[in-house]
mmCIF file of C-alpha atoms in Angstrom:
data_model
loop_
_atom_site.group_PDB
_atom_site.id
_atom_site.type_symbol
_atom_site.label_atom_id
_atom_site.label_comp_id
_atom_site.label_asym_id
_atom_site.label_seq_id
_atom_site.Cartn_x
_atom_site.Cartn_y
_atom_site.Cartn_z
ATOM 1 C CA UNK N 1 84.466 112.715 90.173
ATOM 2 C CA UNK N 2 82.856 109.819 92.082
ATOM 3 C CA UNK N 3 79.244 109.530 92.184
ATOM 4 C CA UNK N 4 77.037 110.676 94.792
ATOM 5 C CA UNK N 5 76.336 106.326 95.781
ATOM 6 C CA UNK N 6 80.175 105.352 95.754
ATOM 7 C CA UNK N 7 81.247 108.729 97.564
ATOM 8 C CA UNK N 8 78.224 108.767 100.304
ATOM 9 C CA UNK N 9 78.904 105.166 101.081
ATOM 10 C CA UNK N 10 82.424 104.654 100.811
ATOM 11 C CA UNK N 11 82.885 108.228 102.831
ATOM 12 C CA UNK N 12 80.829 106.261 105.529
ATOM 13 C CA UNK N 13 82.677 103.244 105.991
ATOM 14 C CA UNK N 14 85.976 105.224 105.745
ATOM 15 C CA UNK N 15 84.588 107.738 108.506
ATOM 16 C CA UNK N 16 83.992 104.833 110.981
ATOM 17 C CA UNK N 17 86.973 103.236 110.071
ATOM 18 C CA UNK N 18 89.584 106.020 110.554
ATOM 19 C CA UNK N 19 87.445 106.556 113.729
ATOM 20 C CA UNK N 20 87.386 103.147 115.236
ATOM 21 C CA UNK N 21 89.999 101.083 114.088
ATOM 22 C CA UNK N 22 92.194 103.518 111.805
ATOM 23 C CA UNK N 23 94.948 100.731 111.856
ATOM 24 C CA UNK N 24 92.520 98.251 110.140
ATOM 25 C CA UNK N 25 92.191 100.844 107.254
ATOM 26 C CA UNK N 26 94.621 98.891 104.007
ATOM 27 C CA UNK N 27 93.180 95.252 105.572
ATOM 28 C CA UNK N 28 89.597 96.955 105.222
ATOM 29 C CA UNK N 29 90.167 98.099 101.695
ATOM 30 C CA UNK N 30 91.900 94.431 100.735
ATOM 31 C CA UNK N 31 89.049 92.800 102.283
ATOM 32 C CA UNK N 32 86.439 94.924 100.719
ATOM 33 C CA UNK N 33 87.634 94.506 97.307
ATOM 34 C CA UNK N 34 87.918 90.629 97.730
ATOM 35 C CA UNK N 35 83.749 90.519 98.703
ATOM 36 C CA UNK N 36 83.213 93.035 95.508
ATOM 37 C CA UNK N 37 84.762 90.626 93.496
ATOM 38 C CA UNK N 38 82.952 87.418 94.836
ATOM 39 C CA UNK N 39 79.777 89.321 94.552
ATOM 40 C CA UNK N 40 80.817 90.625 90.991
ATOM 41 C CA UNK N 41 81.259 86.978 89.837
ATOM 42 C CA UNK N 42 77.495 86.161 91.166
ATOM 43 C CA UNK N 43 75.365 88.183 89.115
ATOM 44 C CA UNK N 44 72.590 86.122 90.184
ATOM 45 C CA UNK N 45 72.706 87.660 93.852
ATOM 46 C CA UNK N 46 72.977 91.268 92.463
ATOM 47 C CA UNK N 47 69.656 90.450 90.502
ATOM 48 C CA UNK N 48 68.345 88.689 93.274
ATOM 49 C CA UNK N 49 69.374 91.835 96.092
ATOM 50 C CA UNK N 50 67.312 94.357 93.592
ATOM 51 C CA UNK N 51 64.164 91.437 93.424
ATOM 52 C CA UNK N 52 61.136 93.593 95.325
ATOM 53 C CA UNK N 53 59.461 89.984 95.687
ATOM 54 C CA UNK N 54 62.239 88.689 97.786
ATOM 55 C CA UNK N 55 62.050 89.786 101.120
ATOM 56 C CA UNK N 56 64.499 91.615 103.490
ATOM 57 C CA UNK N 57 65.034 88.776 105.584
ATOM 58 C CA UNK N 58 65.471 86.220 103.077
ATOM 59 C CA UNK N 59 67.882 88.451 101.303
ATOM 60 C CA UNK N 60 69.925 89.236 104.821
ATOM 61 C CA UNK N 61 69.515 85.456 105.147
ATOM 62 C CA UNK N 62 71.313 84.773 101.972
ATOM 63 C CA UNK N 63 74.049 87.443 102.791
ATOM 64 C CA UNK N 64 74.357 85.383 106.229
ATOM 65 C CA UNK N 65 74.853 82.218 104.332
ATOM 66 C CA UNK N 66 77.392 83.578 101.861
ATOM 67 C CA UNK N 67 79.349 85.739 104.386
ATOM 68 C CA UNK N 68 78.340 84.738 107.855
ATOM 69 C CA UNK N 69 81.556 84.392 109.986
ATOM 70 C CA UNK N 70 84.160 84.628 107.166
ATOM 71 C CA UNK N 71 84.988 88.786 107.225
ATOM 72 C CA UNK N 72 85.872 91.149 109.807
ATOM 73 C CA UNK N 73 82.287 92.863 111.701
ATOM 74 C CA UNK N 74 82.657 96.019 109.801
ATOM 75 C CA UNK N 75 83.052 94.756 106.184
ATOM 76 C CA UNK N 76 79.921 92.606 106.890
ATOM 77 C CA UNK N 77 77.754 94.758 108.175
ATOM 78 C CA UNK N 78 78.148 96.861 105.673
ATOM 79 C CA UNK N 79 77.319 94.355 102.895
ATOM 80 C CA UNK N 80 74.374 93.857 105.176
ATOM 81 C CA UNK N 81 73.335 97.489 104.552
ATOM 82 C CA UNK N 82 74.002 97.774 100.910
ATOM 83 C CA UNK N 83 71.760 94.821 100.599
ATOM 84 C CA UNK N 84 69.087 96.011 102.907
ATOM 85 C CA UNK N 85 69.373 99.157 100.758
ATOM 86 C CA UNK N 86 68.834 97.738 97.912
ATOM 87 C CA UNK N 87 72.684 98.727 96.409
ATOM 88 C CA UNK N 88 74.903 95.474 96.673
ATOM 89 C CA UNK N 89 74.825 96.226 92.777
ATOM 90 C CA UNK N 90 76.886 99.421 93.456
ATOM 91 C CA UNK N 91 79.547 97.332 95.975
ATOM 92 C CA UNK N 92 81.977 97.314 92.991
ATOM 93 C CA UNK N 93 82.055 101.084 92.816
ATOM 94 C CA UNK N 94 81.821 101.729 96.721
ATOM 95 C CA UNK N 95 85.196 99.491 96.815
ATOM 96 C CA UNK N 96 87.023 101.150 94.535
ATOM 97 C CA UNK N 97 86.262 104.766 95.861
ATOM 98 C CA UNK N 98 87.180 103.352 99.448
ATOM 99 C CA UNK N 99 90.171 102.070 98.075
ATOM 100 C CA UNK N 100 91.161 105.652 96.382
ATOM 101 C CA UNK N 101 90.238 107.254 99.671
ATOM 102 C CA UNK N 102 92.405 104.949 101.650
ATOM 103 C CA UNK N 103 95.596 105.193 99.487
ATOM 104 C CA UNK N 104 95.122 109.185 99.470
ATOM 105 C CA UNK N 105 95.358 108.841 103.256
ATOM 106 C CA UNK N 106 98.135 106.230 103.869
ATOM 107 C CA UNK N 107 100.152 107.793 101.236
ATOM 108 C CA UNK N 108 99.822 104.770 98.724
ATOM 109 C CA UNK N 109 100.152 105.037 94.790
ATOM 110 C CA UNK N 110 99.032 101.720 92.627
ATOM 111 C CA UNK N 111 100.758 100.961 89.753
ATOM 112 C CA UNK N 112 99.949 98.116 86.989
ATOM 113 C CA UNK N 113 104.003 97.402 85.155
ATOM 114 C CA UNK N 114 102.897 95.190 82.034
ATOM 115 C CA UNK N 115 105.786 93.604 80.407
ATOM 116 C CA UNK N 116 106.351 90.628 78.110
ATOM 117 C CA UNK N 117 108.499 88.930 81.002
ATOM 118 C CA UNK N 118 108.319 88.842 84.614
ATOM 119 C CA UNK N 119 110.434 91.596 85.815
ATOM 120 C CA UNK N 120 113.819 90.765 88.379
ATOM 121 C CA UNK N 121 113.057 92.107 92.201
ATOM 122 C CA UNK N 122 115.742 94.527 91.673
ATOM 123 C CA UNK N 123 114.030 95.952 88.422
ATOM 124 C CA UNK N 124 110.906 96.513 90.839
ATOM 125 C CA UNK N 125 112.372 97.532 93.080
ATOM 126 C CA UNK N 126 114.301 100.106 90.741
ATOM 127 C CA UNK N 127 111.179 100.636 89.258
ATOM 128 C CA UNK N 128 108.966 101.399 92.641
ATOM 129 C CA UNK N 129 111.861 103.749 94.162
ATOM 130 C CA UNK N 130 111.776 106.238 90.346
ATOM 131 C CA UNK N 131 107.893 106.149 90.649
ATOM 132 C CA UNK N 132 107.773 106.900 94.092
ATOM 133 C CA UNK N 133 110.392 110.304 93.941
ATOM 134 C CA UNK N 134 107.958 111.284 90.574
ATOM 135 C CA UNK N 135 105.132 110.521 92.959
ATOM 136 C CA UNK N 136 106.530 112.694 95.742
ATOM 137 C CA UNK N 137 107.519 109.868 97.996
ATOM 138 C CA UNK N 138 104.539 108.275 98.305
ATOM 139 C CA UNK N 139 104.325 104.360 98.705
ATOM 140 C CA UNK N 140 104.233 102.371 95.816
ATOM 141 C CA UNK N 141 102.833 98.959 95.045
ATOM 142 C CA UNK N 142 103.108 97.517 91.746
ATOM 143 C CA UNK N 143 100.949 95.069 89.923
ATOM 144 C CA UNK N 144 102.820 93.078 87.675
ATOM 145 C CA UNK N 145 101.010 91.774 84.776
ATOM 146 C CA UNK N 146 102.871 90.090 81.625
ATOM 147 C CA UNK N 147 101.437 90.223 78.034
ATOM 148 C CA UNK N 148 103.718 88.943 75.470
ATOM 149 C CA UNK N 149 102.260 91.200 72.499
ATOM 150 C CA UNK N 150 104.023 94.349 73.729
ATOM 151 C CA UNK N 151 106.971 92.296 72.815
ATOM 152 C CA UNK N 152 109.195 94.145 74.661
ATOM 153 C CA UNK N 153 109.560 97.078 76.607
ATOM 154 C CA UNK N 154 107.097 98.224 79.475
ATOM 155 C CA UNK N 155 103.579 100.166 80.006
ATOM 156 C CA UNK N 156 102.983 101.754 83.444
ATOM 157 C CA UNK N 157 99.532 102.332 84.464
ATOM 158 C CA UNK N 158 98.570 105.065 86.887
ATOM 159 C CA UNK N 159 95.087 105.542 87.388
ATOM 160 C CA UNK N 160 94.123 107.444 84.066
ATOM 161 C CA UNK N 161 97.988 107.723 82.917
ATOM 162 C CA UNK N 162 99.539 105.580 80.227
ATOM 163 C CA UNK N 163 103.307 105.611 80.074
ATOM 164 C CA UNK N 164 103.878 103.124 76.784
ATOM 165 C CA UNK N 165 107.154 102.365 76.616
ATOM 166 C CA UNK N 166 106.727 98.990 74.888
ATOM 167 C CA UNK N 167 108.168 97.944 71.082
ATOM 168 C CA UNK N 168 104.511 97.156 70.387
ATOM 169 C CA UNK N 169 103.864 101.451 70.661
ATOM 170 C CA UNK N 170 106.707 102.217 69.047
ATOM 171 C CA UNK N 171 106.338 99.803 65.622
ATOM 172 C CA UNK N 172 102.863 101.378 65.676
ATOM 173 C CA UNK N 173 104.140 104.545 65.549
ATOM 174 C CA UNK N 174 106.690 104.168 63.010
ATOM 175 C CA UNK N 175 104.142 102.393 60.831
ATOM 176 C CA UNK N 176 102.208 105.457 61.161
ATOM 177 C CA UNK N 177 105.079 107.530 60.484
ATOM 178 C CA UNK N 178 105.960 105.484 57.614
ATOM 179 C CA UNK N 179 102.670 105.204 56.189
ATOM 180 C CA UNK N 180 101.849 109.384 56.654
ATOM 181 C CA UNK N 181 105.676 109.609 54.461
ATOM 182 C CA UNK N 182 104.605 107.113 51.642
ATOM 183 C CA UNK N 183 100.423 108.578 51.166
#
């Protein structure tokens, strides 16, 4: 369950979203995850947005500097208000609740594929149709990541599911079953 911070804020901008410009909603979410990752990687502003000695104006000032004329009106003004609320340290959490909210309403299902290889288009393609009729036809849009120590095989991530399909899981599970056999 999302926190009271995420859900109040992220509820918000969704709200006037949907209401406004309802087509801008994915572009929103995409956009809003890019800034929580910029600010993520300056921890420097975070501790500076939460600094009682720093002023609002200075603060907004900063904000203005950093993101002045480089995202759409809505996504800045609501970094403006997280900062003149004193939560641009929650922006990470707020993005990732709008982004649930979003995909729940366009229908949209992430998925992380890690393999030791990038996969073919037709495999992810393959792959994305299957996931999509477990899903109930929803959307899909894969991640790819590669990580040669599952040495072969395939681990789809969805959400708080783990579907290890990869040799890695399945030595480790024979060396378990081997090892219970031989104790």
């Amino acid at each position: 369950m999302a926190g009271s911070v995420e859900k109040t804020y992220g509820d918000a901008l969704f709200e006037l979203i949907l209401e406004e410009r309802p087509a801008t909603l994915a572009d929103t979410k995409a956009e809003l995850r890019s800034v929580s990752e910029i600010v993520e990687g300056i921890p420097e502003l975070i501790k500076l947005s939460k600094t009682p000695t720093v002023g609002k104006d200075e603060k907004l000032g900063i904000v203005e500097a950093a993101f002045g004329g480089k995202l759409s009106d809505y996504v800045y003004n609501f970094v403006r208000v997280l900062t003149e609320a004193g939560r641009l340290d929650d922006l990470h959490r707020i993005s990732k609740y709008y982004g649930k909210r979003c995909n729940e309403y366009l229908g949209i299902e992430e998925i992380t594929v890690v393999t030791c290889q990038p996969l073919t288009e037709s495999a992810k393609k393959a792959l994305s149709d299957k996931m999509s009729a477990l899903l109930g036809g929803k959307k899909i849009v894969l991640t790819e990541e590669i990580d040669t120590s599952i040495i072969g095989g395939i681990v789809v991530k969805n959400g708080n599911t783990t579907l290890d399909g990869s040799v890695r899981a399945k030595l480790r599970a024979l060396r378990t079953e081997i090892g219970s056999v031989i104790c």
